[in-house]
C-alpha atoms as an extended CHARMM CRD file, in Angstrom:
* protein
*
       211  EXT
         1         1  GLY       CA              9.4180000000       43.7880000000        9.6860000000  PROA      1               0.0000000000
         2         2  GLN       CA              8.9540000000       46.3280000000       11.8070000000  PROA      2               0.0000000000
         3         3  ARG       CA              5.5790000000       44.9280000000       12.8000000000  PROA      3               0.0000000000
         4         4  SER       CA              6.8330000000       41.4730000000       12.9260000000  PROA      4               0.0000000000
         5         5  GLY       CA              9.3230000000       42.4020000000       15.0180000000  PROA      5               0.0000000000
         6         6  SER       CA              6.2730000000       44.8290000000       17.3790000000  PROA      6               0.0000000000
         7         7  LEU       CA              4.6570000000       42.1460000000       18.3040000000  PROA      7               0.0000000000
         8         8  ALA       CA              7.4870000000       39.2040000000       18.6070000000  PROA      8               0.0000000000
         9         9  LEU       CA              8.4370000000       41.9030000000       21.5700000000  PROA      9               0.0000000000
        10        10  VAL       CA              5.0330000000       41.5250000000       22.6720000000  PROA      10              0.0000000000
        11        11  LEU       CA              3.9570000000       37.9580000000       22.5860000000  PROA      11              0.0000000000
        12        12  GLY       CA              7.5450000000       37.3950000000       24.7680000000  PROA      12              0.0000000000
        13        13  GLN       CA              6.9830000000       40.2160000000       27.2350000000  PROA      13              0.0000000000
        14        14  ILE       CA              3.2310000000       37.6220000000       27.9470000000  PROA      14              0.0000000000
        15        15  GLY       CA              5.4210000000       34.2050000000       27.7770000000  PROA      15              0.0000000000
        16        16  PHE       CA              5.3230000000       33.1900000000       24.2290000000  PROA      16              0.0000000000
        17        17  ARG       CA              8.1990000000       31.2520000000       22.8650000000  PROA      17              0.0000000000
        18        18  VAL       CA              8.8430000000       33.7070000000       19.3180000000  PROA      18              0.0000000000
        19        19  HSD       CA             11.1580000000       33.0810000000       16.8600000000  PROA      19              0.0000000000
        20        20  LEU       CA             11.8780000000       36.1330000000       13.6370000000  PROA      20              0.0000000000
        21        21  LEU       CA             12.5280000000       34.9890000000       10.5150000000  PROA      21              0.0000000000
        22        22  GLU       CA             14.9540000000       35.8680000000        8.7130000000  PROA      22              0.0000000000
        23        23  GLY       CA             13.5510000000       37.9680000000        5.7970000000  PROA      23              0.0000000000
        24        24  GLY       CA              9.9840000000       37.2750000000        6.6220000000  PROA      24              0.0000000000
        25        25  TYR       CA              7.2430000000       35.8660000000        5.1350000000  PROA      25              0.0000000000
        26        26  LYS       CA              8.9230000000       35.9700000000        1.2990000000  PROA      26              0.0000000000
        27        27  ALA       CA             12.1680000000       34.4270000000        2.2430000000  PROA      27              0.0000000000
        28        28  TRP       CA             10.5100000000       31.7270000000        4.0880000000  PROA      28              0.0000000000
        29        29  ARG       CA              8.4530000000       31.1460000000        1.1170000000  PROA      29              0.0000000000
        30        30  ARG       CA             11.3920000000       30.8010000000       -0.7510000000  PROA      30              0.0000000000
        31        31  GLN       CA             13.8480000000       28.4770000000        0.5130000000  PROA      31              0.0000000000
        32        32  VAL       CA             10.4590000000       26.1510000000        0.7350000000  PROA      32              0.0000000000
        33        33  VAL       CA             10.1010000000       26.2290000000       -3.7400000000  PROA      33              0.0000000000
        34        34  GLN       CA             13.4010000000       25.6920000000       -3.8570000000  PROA      34              0.0000000000
        35        35  ASP       CA             13.3240000000       22.9500000000       -1.3920000000  PROA      35              0.0000000000
        36        36  LEU       CA             10.6220000000       21.2170000000       -3.3730000000  PROA      36              0.0000000000
        37        37  ASP       CA             12.8950000000       20.7190000000       -6.5440000000  PROA      37              0.0000000000
        38        38  SER       CA             15.8880000000       19.1890000000       -4.7310000000  PROA      38              0.0000000000
        39        39  LEU       CA             13.9940000000       17.4810000000       -1.2100000000  PROA      39              0.0000000000
        40        40  PRO       CA             11.9640000000       14.5080000000       -4.1380000000  PROA      40              0.0000000000
        41        41  ASP       CA             15.9630000000       13.8430000000       -5.1470000000  PROA      41              0.0000000000
        42        42  ARG       CA             17.2580000000       12.8100000000       -1.5470000000  PROA      42              0.0000000000
        43        43  PHE       CA             14.8100000000        9.6630000000       -1.4370000000  PROA      43              0.0000000000
        44        44  GLU       CA             14.2950000000        6.5470000000       -3.2010000000  PROA      44              0.0000000000
        45        45  TRP       CA             10.3360000000        6.3730000000       -4.0290000000  PROA      45              0.0000000000
        46        46  ARG       CA              8.5110000000        3.3800000000       -3.8910000000  PROA      46              0.0000000000
        47        47  VAL       CA              5.1250000000        4.0980000000       -6.1790000000  PROA      47              0.0000000000
        48        48  LEU       CA              1.9080000000        2.5170000000       -5.1100000000  PROA      48              0.0000000000
        49        49  CYS       CA             -0.1420000000        2.6440000000       -8.5780000000  PROA      49              0.0000000000
        50        50  GLY       CA             -3.6900000000        0.1030000000       -9.5210000000  PROA      50              0.0000000000
        51        51  ARG       CA             -6.1650000000        0.9900000000      -10.6070000000  PROA      51              0.0000000000
        52        52  THR       CA             -9.4030000000        3.3130000000       -9.0510000000  PROA      52              0.0000000000
        53        53  GLY       CA            -10.6590000000        1.7470000000       -6.1210000000  PROA      53              0.0000000000
        54        54  SER       CA             -7.8850000000       -1.7920000000       -5.6360000000  PROA      54              0.0000000000
        55        55  GLY       CA             -6.8180000000       -0.1160000000       -2.1020000000  PROA      55              0.0000000000
        56        56  LYS       CA             -3.7750000000        1.6260000000       -2.8100000000  PROA      56              0.0000000000
        57        57  SER       CA             -4.7660000000        4.4380000000        0.2860000000  PROA      57              0.0000000000
        58        58  ARG       CA             -5.4680000000        1.8960000000        2.0590000000  PROA      58              0.0000000000
        59        59  LEU       CA             -2.1430000000        0.1500000000        1.9320000000  PROA      59              0.0000000000
        60        60  LEU       CA             -0.7740000000        3.3500000000        2.0980000000  PROA      60              0.0000000000
        61        61  GLN       CA             -1.8060000000        3.7470000000        5.6010000000  PROA      61              0.0000000000
        62        62  SER       CA             -1.4580000000       -0.2080000000        6.1400000000  PROA      62              0.0000000000
        63        63  LEU       CA              2.6030000000        1.1370000000        6.0220000000  PROA      63              0.0000000000
        64        64  GLU       CA              2.6220000000        4.0480000000        8.1040000000  PROA      64              0.0000000000
        65        65  ALA       CA              1.3460000000        2.0390000000       11.0090000000  PROA      65              0.0000000000
        66        66  ALA       CA              3.4890000000       -0.4600000000       10.4110000000  PROA      66              0.0000000000
        67        67  GLY       CA              7.0450000000        1.9520000000       10.4860000000  PROA      67              0.0000000000
        68        68  ALA       CA              7.5870000000        2.7240000000        6.9850000000  PROA      68              0.0000000000
        69        69  GLN       CA              8.2230000000        6.4920000000        5.8000000000  PROA      69              0.0000000000
        70        70  VAL       CA              4.6970000000        7.1540000000        4.2650000000  PROA      70              0.0000000000
        71        71  LEU       CA              3.7900000000       10.3230000000        1.6390000000  PROA      71              0.0000000000
        72        72  ASP       CA              0.3370000000       10.4280000000        1.7100000000  PROA      72              0.0000000000
        73        73  LEU       CA             -0.3220000000       13.1320000000       -1.1110000000  PROA      73              0.0000000000
        74        74  GLU       CA             -4.0170000000       13.2100000000       -1.1780000000  PROA      74              0.0000000000
        75        75  ARG       CA             -4.3040000000       13.0050000000        2.9690000000  PROA      75              0.0000000000
        76        76  LEU       CA             -2.3620000000       16.7480000000        2.8710000000  PROA      76              0.0000000000
        77        77  ALA       CA             -4.8900000000       17.0470000000       -0.2340000000  PROA      77              0.0000000000
        78        78  GLU       CA             -7.6370000000       17.0300000000        1.6160000000  PROA      78              0.0000000000
        79        79  HSD       CA             -9.1520000000       14.9340000000       -1.6420000000  PROA      79              0.0000000000
        80        80  ARG       CA             -9.1100000000       11.8850000000       -2.7280000000  PROA      80              0.0000000000
        81        81  GLY       CA             -8.1190000000       12.8220000000       -5.8970000000  PROA      81              0.0000000000
        82        82  SER       CA            -10.4000000000       12.1660000000       -8.8230000000  PROA      82              0.0000000000
        83        83  VAL       CA            -13.4720000000       14.3860000000       -9.7020000000  PROA      83              0.0000000000
        84        84  LEU       CA            -15.4620000000       11.9810000000       -6.4200000000  PROA      84              0.0000000000
        85        85  GLY       CA            -12.6500000000       13.0570000000       -4.7510000000  PROA      85              0.0000000000
        86        86  LEU       CA            -13.5400000000       16.7130000000       -2.7970000000  PROA      86              0.0000000000
        87        87  LEU       CA            -14.5940000000       15.5870000000        0.7800000000  PROA      87              0.0000000000
        88        88  PRO       CA            -17.4680000000       16.5190000000        2.0430000000  PROA      88              0.0000000000
        89        89  GLY       CA            -17.6430000000       19.6810000000        4.0610000000  PROA      89              0.0000000000
        90        90  GLN       CA            -13.3420000000       19.7990000000        4.6420000000  PROA      90              0.0000000000
        91        91  PRO       CA            -12.0600000000       22.6700000000        1.0690000000  PROA      91              0.0000000000
        92        92  GLN       CA             -9.0000000000       21.9350000000        0.1780000000  PROA      92              0.0000000000
        93        93  PRO       CA             -5.7490000000       24.2200000000        1.2590000000  PROA      93              0.0000000000
        94        94  ALA       CA             -4.5760000000       26.7920000000       -0.5510000000  PROA      94              0.0000000000
        95        95  GLN       CA             -1.9130000000       26.0070000000       -3.3870000000  PROA      95              0.0000000000
        96        96  LYS       CA              0.6330000000       27.7410000000       -0.7310000000  PROA      96              0.0000000000
        97        97  GLN       CA             -0.2330000000       25.1950000000        1.6300000000  PROA      97              0.0000000000
        98        98  PHE       CA             -0.2250000000       22.1660000000        0.9270000000  PROA      98              0.0000000000
        99        99  GLU       CA              3.1370000000       22.6320000000       -0.5050000000  PROA      99              0.0000000000
       100       100  HSD       CA              4.6440000000       23.5750000000        2.7570000000  PROA      100             0.0000000000
       101       101  ARG       CA              2.8900000000       20.2520000000        4.4550000000  PROA      101             0.0000000000
       102       102  ILE       CA              5.1100000000       18.2510000000        1.8100000000  PROA      102             0.0000000000
       103       103  TRP       CA              8.0010000000       20.5730000000        2.8900000000  PROA      103             0.0000000000
       104       104  GLU       CA              7.4460000000       19.8870000000        6.5150000000  PROA      104             0.0000000000
       105       105  ALA       CA              6.9570000000       16.2370000000        5.2310000000  PROA      105             0.0000000000
       106       106  LEU       CA              9.5650000000       15.3790000000        3.3410000000  PROA      106             0.0000000000
       107       107  HSD       CA             11.5040000000       17.6690000000        5.7440000000  PROA      107             0.0000000000
       108       108  LYS       CA             10.6160000000       15.1260000000        9.0810000000  PROA      108             0.0000000000
       109       109  MET       CA             12.2100000000       11.9670000000        6.8080000000  PROA      109             0.0000000000
       110       110  ASP       CA             15.1900000000        9.8550000000        6.6130000000  PROA      110             0.0000000000
       111       111  PRO       CA             16.9740000000        9.9220000000        3.4100000000  PROA      111             0.0000000000
       112       112  GLY       CA             18.4140000000        6.6480000000        4.0970000000  PROA      112             0.0000000000
       113       113  ARG       CA             14.9490000000        4.7550000000        4.0780000000  PROA      113             0.0000000000
       114       114  PRO       CA             12.5960000000        4.2090000000        0.6540000000  PROA      114             0.0000000000
       115       115  VAL       CA              9.2620000000        6.2090000000        1.5310000000  PROA      115             0.0000000000
       116       116  TYR       CA              5.8420000000        5.1560000000        0.0380000000  PROA      116             0.0000000000
       117       117  VAL       CA              3.8340000000        7.0750000000       -2.1390000000  PROA      117             0.0000000000
       118       118  GLU       CA              0.4800000000        6.3680000000       -3.8050000000  PROA      118             0.0000000000
       119       119  SER       CA              0.7220000000        7.1940000000       -7.6260000000  PROA      119             0.0000000000
       120       120  GLU       CA             -1.2070000000       10.6260000000       -8.5850000000  PROA      120             0.0000000000
       121       121  SER       CA             -1.7790000000       12.5360000000      -10.9180000000  PROA      121             0.0000000000
       122       122  ARG       CA             -0.6600000000       16.3010000000      -11.4510000000  PROA      122             0.0000000000
       123       123  LYS       CA             -3.2800000000       17.7890000000       -9.7980000000  PROA      123             0.0000000000
       124       124  ILE       CA             -5.0610000000       16.0170000000       -6.8150000000  PROA      124             0.0000000000
       125       125  GLY       CA             -8.3980000000       17.7660000000       -6.3690000000  PROA      125             0.0000000000
       126       126  SER       CA             -7.2620000000       22.2660000000       -7.5460000000  PROA      126             0.0000000000
       127       127  LEU       CA             -4.0290000000       21.5030000000       -6.3840000000  PROA      127             0.0000000000
       128       128  GLN       CA             -0.9830000000       21.2400000000       -8.4820000000  PROA      128             0.0000000000
       129       129  VAL       CA              1.5370000000       18.1540000000       -6.8450000000  PROA      129             0.0000000000
       130       130  PRO       CA              5.2550000000       19.9560000000       -6.9500000000  PROA      130             0.0000000000
       131       131  ALA       CA              6.7860000000       19.4040000000      -10.5270000000  PROA      131             0.0000000000
       132       132  ARG       CA             10.1630000000       17.9530000000       -9.5610000000  PROA      132             0.0000000000
       133       133  LEU       CA              7.9380000000       15.5790000000       -6.4070000000  PROA      133             0.0000000000
       134       134  ILE       CA              5.9670000000       13.9820000000       -9.6960000000  PROA      134             0.0000000000
       135       135  GLU       CA              8.4910000000       13.4740000000      -12.3820000000  PROA      135             0.0000000000
       136       136  ARG       CA             10.8460000000       11.4280000000       -9.5280000000  PROA      136             0.0000000000
       137       137  MET       CA              7.4270000000        9.0980000000       -9.1630000000  PROA      137             0.0000000000
       138       138  ARG       CA              6.6960000000        8.5640000000      -12.3050000000  PROA      138             0.0000000000
       139       139  SER       CA             10.9050000000        7.6360000000      -12.7170000000  PROA      139             0.0000000000
       140       140  SER       CA             10.3460000000        5.2700000000       -9.7680000000  PROA      140             0.0000000000
       141       141  GLU       CA              9.6890000000        1.6610000000       -9.0850000000  PROA      141             0.0000000000
       142       142  CYS       CA              5.9510000000        0.7360000000       -9.7580000000  PROA      142             0.0000000000
       143       143  LEU       CA              4.3920000000       -1.1870000000       -6.4080000000  PROA      143             0.0000000000
       144       144  HSD       CA              1.1640000000       -3.1130000000       -8.8240000000  PROA      144             0.0000000000
       145       145  VAL       CA             -1.5770000000       -3.1500000000       -6.3230000000  PROA      145             0.0000000000
       146       146  GLU       CA             -4.5170000000       -5.0350000000       -7.9490000000  PROA      146             0.0000000000
       147       147  LEU       CA             -7.8940000000       -6.6260000000       -6.7210000000  PROA      147             0.0000000000
       148       148  ASP       CA            -10.6780000000       -8.0910000000       -8.4460000000  PROA      148             0.0000000000
       149       149  LEU       CA            -13.6670000000       -5.3390000000       -9.6990000000  PROA      149             0.0000000000
       150       150  ALA       CA            -16.4300000000       -7.0120000000       -6.8130000000  PROA      150             0.0000000000
       151       151  HSD       CA            -14.2430000000       -6.3760000000       -3.9740000000  PROA      151             0.0000000000
       152       152  ARG       CA            -13.5120000000       -2.6130000000       -6.2480000000  PROA      152             0.0000000000
       153       153  ILE       CA            -16.5250000000       -1.5440000000       -5.9610000000  PROA      153             0.0000000000
       154       154  ALA       CA            -17.0700000000       -3.2200000000       -1.5620000000  PROA      154             0.0000000000
       155       155  LEU       CA            -13.6290000000       -1.3880000000       -1.1060000000  PROA      155             0.0000000000
       156       156  LEU       CA            -15.7480000000        2.4660000000       -3.1370000000  PROA      156             0.0000000000
       157       157  MET       CA            -19.2550000000        1.8410000000       -1.8420000000  PROA      157             0.0000000000
       158       158  GLU       CA            -17.4510000000        1.7710000000        2.1010000000  PROA      158             0.0000000000
       159       159  ASP       CA            -14.7070000000        4.3830000000        1.3040000000  PROA      159             0.0000000000
       160       160  TYR       CA            -17.5440000000        7.1790000000       -0.5480000000  PROA      160             0.0000000000
       161       161  GLU       CA            -20.4180000000        6.2640000000        1.7740000000  PROA      161             0.0000000000
       162       162  PHE       CA            -21.3930000000        9.8830000000        2.4870000000  PROA      162             0.0000000000
       163       163  PHE       CA            -22.4270000000        9.4620000000       -1.5900000000  PROA      163             0.0000000000
       164       164  VAL       CA            -24.4360000000        7.0220000000       -0.6970000000  PROA      164             0.0000000000
       165       165  HSD       CA            -26.7050000000        8.5970000000        1.5590000000  PROA      165             0.0000000000
       166       166  ASP       CA            -26.6430000000       12.1790000000        0.0750000000  PROA      166             0.0000000000
       167       167  VAL       CA            -27.7770000000       10.9370000000       -3.8630000000  PROA      167             0.0000000000
       168       168  GLU       CA            -28.0850000000       14.2460000000       -5.3920000000  PROA      168             0.0000000000
       169       169  ALA       CA            -24.3010000000       15.5910000000       -4.3400000000  PROA      169             0.0000000000
       170       170  LEU       CA            -23.6020000000       12.6240000000       -5.6630000000  PROA      170             0.0000000000
       171       171  CYS       CA            -25.2330000000       13.6480000000       -9.4970000000  PROA      171             0.0000000000
       172       172  ARG       CA            -24.3280000000       17.2970000000       -9.0850000000  PROA      172             0.0000000000
       173       173  GLN       CA            -20.2150000000       15.5390000000       -9.2400000000  PROA      173             0.0000000000
       174       174  LEU       CA            -21.2500000000       12.9990000000      -11.6530000000  PROA      174             0.0000000000
       175       175  ASP       CA            -21.8050000000       16.1270000000      -13.6740000000  PROA      175             0.0000000000
       176       176  HSD       CA            -18.3760000000       17.4610000000      -13.7690000000  PROA      176             0.0000000000
       177       177  LEU       CA            -17.9890000000       14.3970000000      -16.2770000000  PROA      177             0.0000000000
       178       178  VAL       CA            -20.2730000000       15.4990000000      -19.4110000000  PROA      178             0.0000000000
       179       179  ALA       CA            -17.5280000000       16.9270000000      -21.1720000000  PROA      179             0.0000000000
       180       180  LEU       CA            -15.8190000000       13.9760000000      -21.2410000000  PROA      180             0.0000000000
       181       181  ARG       CA            -18.6850000000       11.4510000000      -20.8330000000  PROA      181             0.0000000000
       182       182  GLY       CA            -21.0300000000       12.6740000000      -22.8550000000  PROA      182             0.0000000000
       183       183  ARG       CA            -24.3150000000       14.0060000000      -20.8700000000  PROA      183             0.0000000000
       184       184  ALA       CA            -27.1280000000       10.9910000000      -22.1400000000  PROA      184             0.0000000000
       185       185  VAL       CA            -24.7610000000        8.3880000000      -20.1720000000  PROA      185             0.0000000000
       186       186  VAL       CA            -23.4370000000       10.5150000000      -17.4340000000  PROA      186             0.0000000000
       187       187  ASP       CA            -27.7580000000       11.0370000000      -16.6520000000  PROA      187             0.0000000000
       188       188  SER       CA            -27.0720000000        6.7310000000      -17.1370000000  PROA      188             0.0000000000
       189       189  TRP       CA            -25.4260000000        6.7730000000      -14.4140000000  PROA      189             0.0000000000
       190       190  LYS       CA            -26.9650000000        9.4180000000      -12.4600000000  PROA      190             0.0000000000
       191       191  HSD       CA            -30.3000000000        6.8930000000      -12.6780000000  PROA      191             0.0000000000
       192       192  LEU       CA            -29.6630000000        4.3740000000      -11.5650000000  PROA      192             0.0000000000
       193       193  ALA       CA            -27.9990000000        6.1740000000       -8.8240000000  PROA      193             0.0000000000
       194       194  ARG       CA            -30.6880000000        7.5370000000       -7.7420000000  PROA      194             0.0000000000
       195       195  GLU       CA            -32.7850000000        4.5220000000       -7.9950000000  PROA      195             0.0000000000
       196       196  GLY       CA            -30.9880000000        3.3140000000       -5.6400000000  PROA      196             0.0000000000
       197       197  ARG       CA            -28.7020000000        0.8380000000       -7.5360000000  PROA      197             0.0000000000
       198       198  LEU       CA            -25.8510000000        2.5820000000       -6.7330000000  PROA      198             0.0000000000
       199       199  ALA       CA            -23.5050000000       -0.5140000000       -6.5170000000  PROA      199             0.0000000000
       200       200  GLU       CA            -24.7290000000       -1.8160000000      -10.1240000000  PROA      200             0.0000000000
       201       201  MET       CA            -23.4470000000        2.1560000000      -10.3690000000  PROA      201             0.0000000000
       202       202  VAL       CA            -20.2580000000        2.4810000000       -9.4210000000  PROA      202             0.0000000000
       203       203  GLU       CA            -19.4520000000       -0.8240000000      -11.4050000000  PROA      203             0.0000000000
       204       204  VAL       CA            -20.8440000000        0.9590000000      -14.5750000000  PROA      204             0.0000000000
       205       205  LEU       CA            -18.5330000000        4.0770000000      -14.1500000000  PROA      205             0.0000000000
       206       206  LEU       CA            -16.0600000000        2.3290000000      -12.7660000000  PROA      206             0.0000000000
       207       207  VAL       CA            -15.6320000000        0.3000000000      -16.7490000000  PROA      207             0.0000000000
       208       208  GLN       CA            -16.9490000000        3.0990000000      -18.6500000000  PROA      208             0.0000000000
       209       209  HSD       CA            -14.7300000000        5.6910000000      -16.6360000000  PROA      209             0.0000000000
       210       210  TYR       CA            -11.9100000000        4.7340000000      -14.8420000000  PROA      210             0.0000000000
       211       211  ASP       CA            -10.7420000000        1.4010000000      -16.1110000000  PROA      211             0.0000000000
């Protein structure tokens, strides 16, 4: 529009390199939505599957460091994908921003090479994973990651160390499971946490809920 054109003109005159989108933001948004219906079909997906705490996210990071193509949806969503997954002091992006991040990541990838991704539900925190991407992930090769219970507990204690230092924040998050597990069960988990028996609480939570 005229306002965008005027601002671009002013910015250009003071030294900025400015590009105007033909059709404006609405046209850009329509293109992103259309592309997210087709982009996932261009790639061969390899999906890391496994129980909570089995190290899928760490393996994904290691694959990326080794040069593999990786789509880290939890990093793009700024959430670890479970009821305890919201990162303290780090709100999630808006849905549209999340989709733009996925679009940008896929556009940088080579369709001739596989893309590794962690198995996810349709929602990561409050954000919805694009439908076609979920469909492709669920129909693709699954690489099953296994880790014994003791090491899963140790890994989760490391990854969620902030809850070790803020037990009340942990208890507030556990309250979200009352509808699924009942008040008595959730209160028993909170009791273990408040007594400092966090490793025991993690084990019970894995066995009774996540597994």
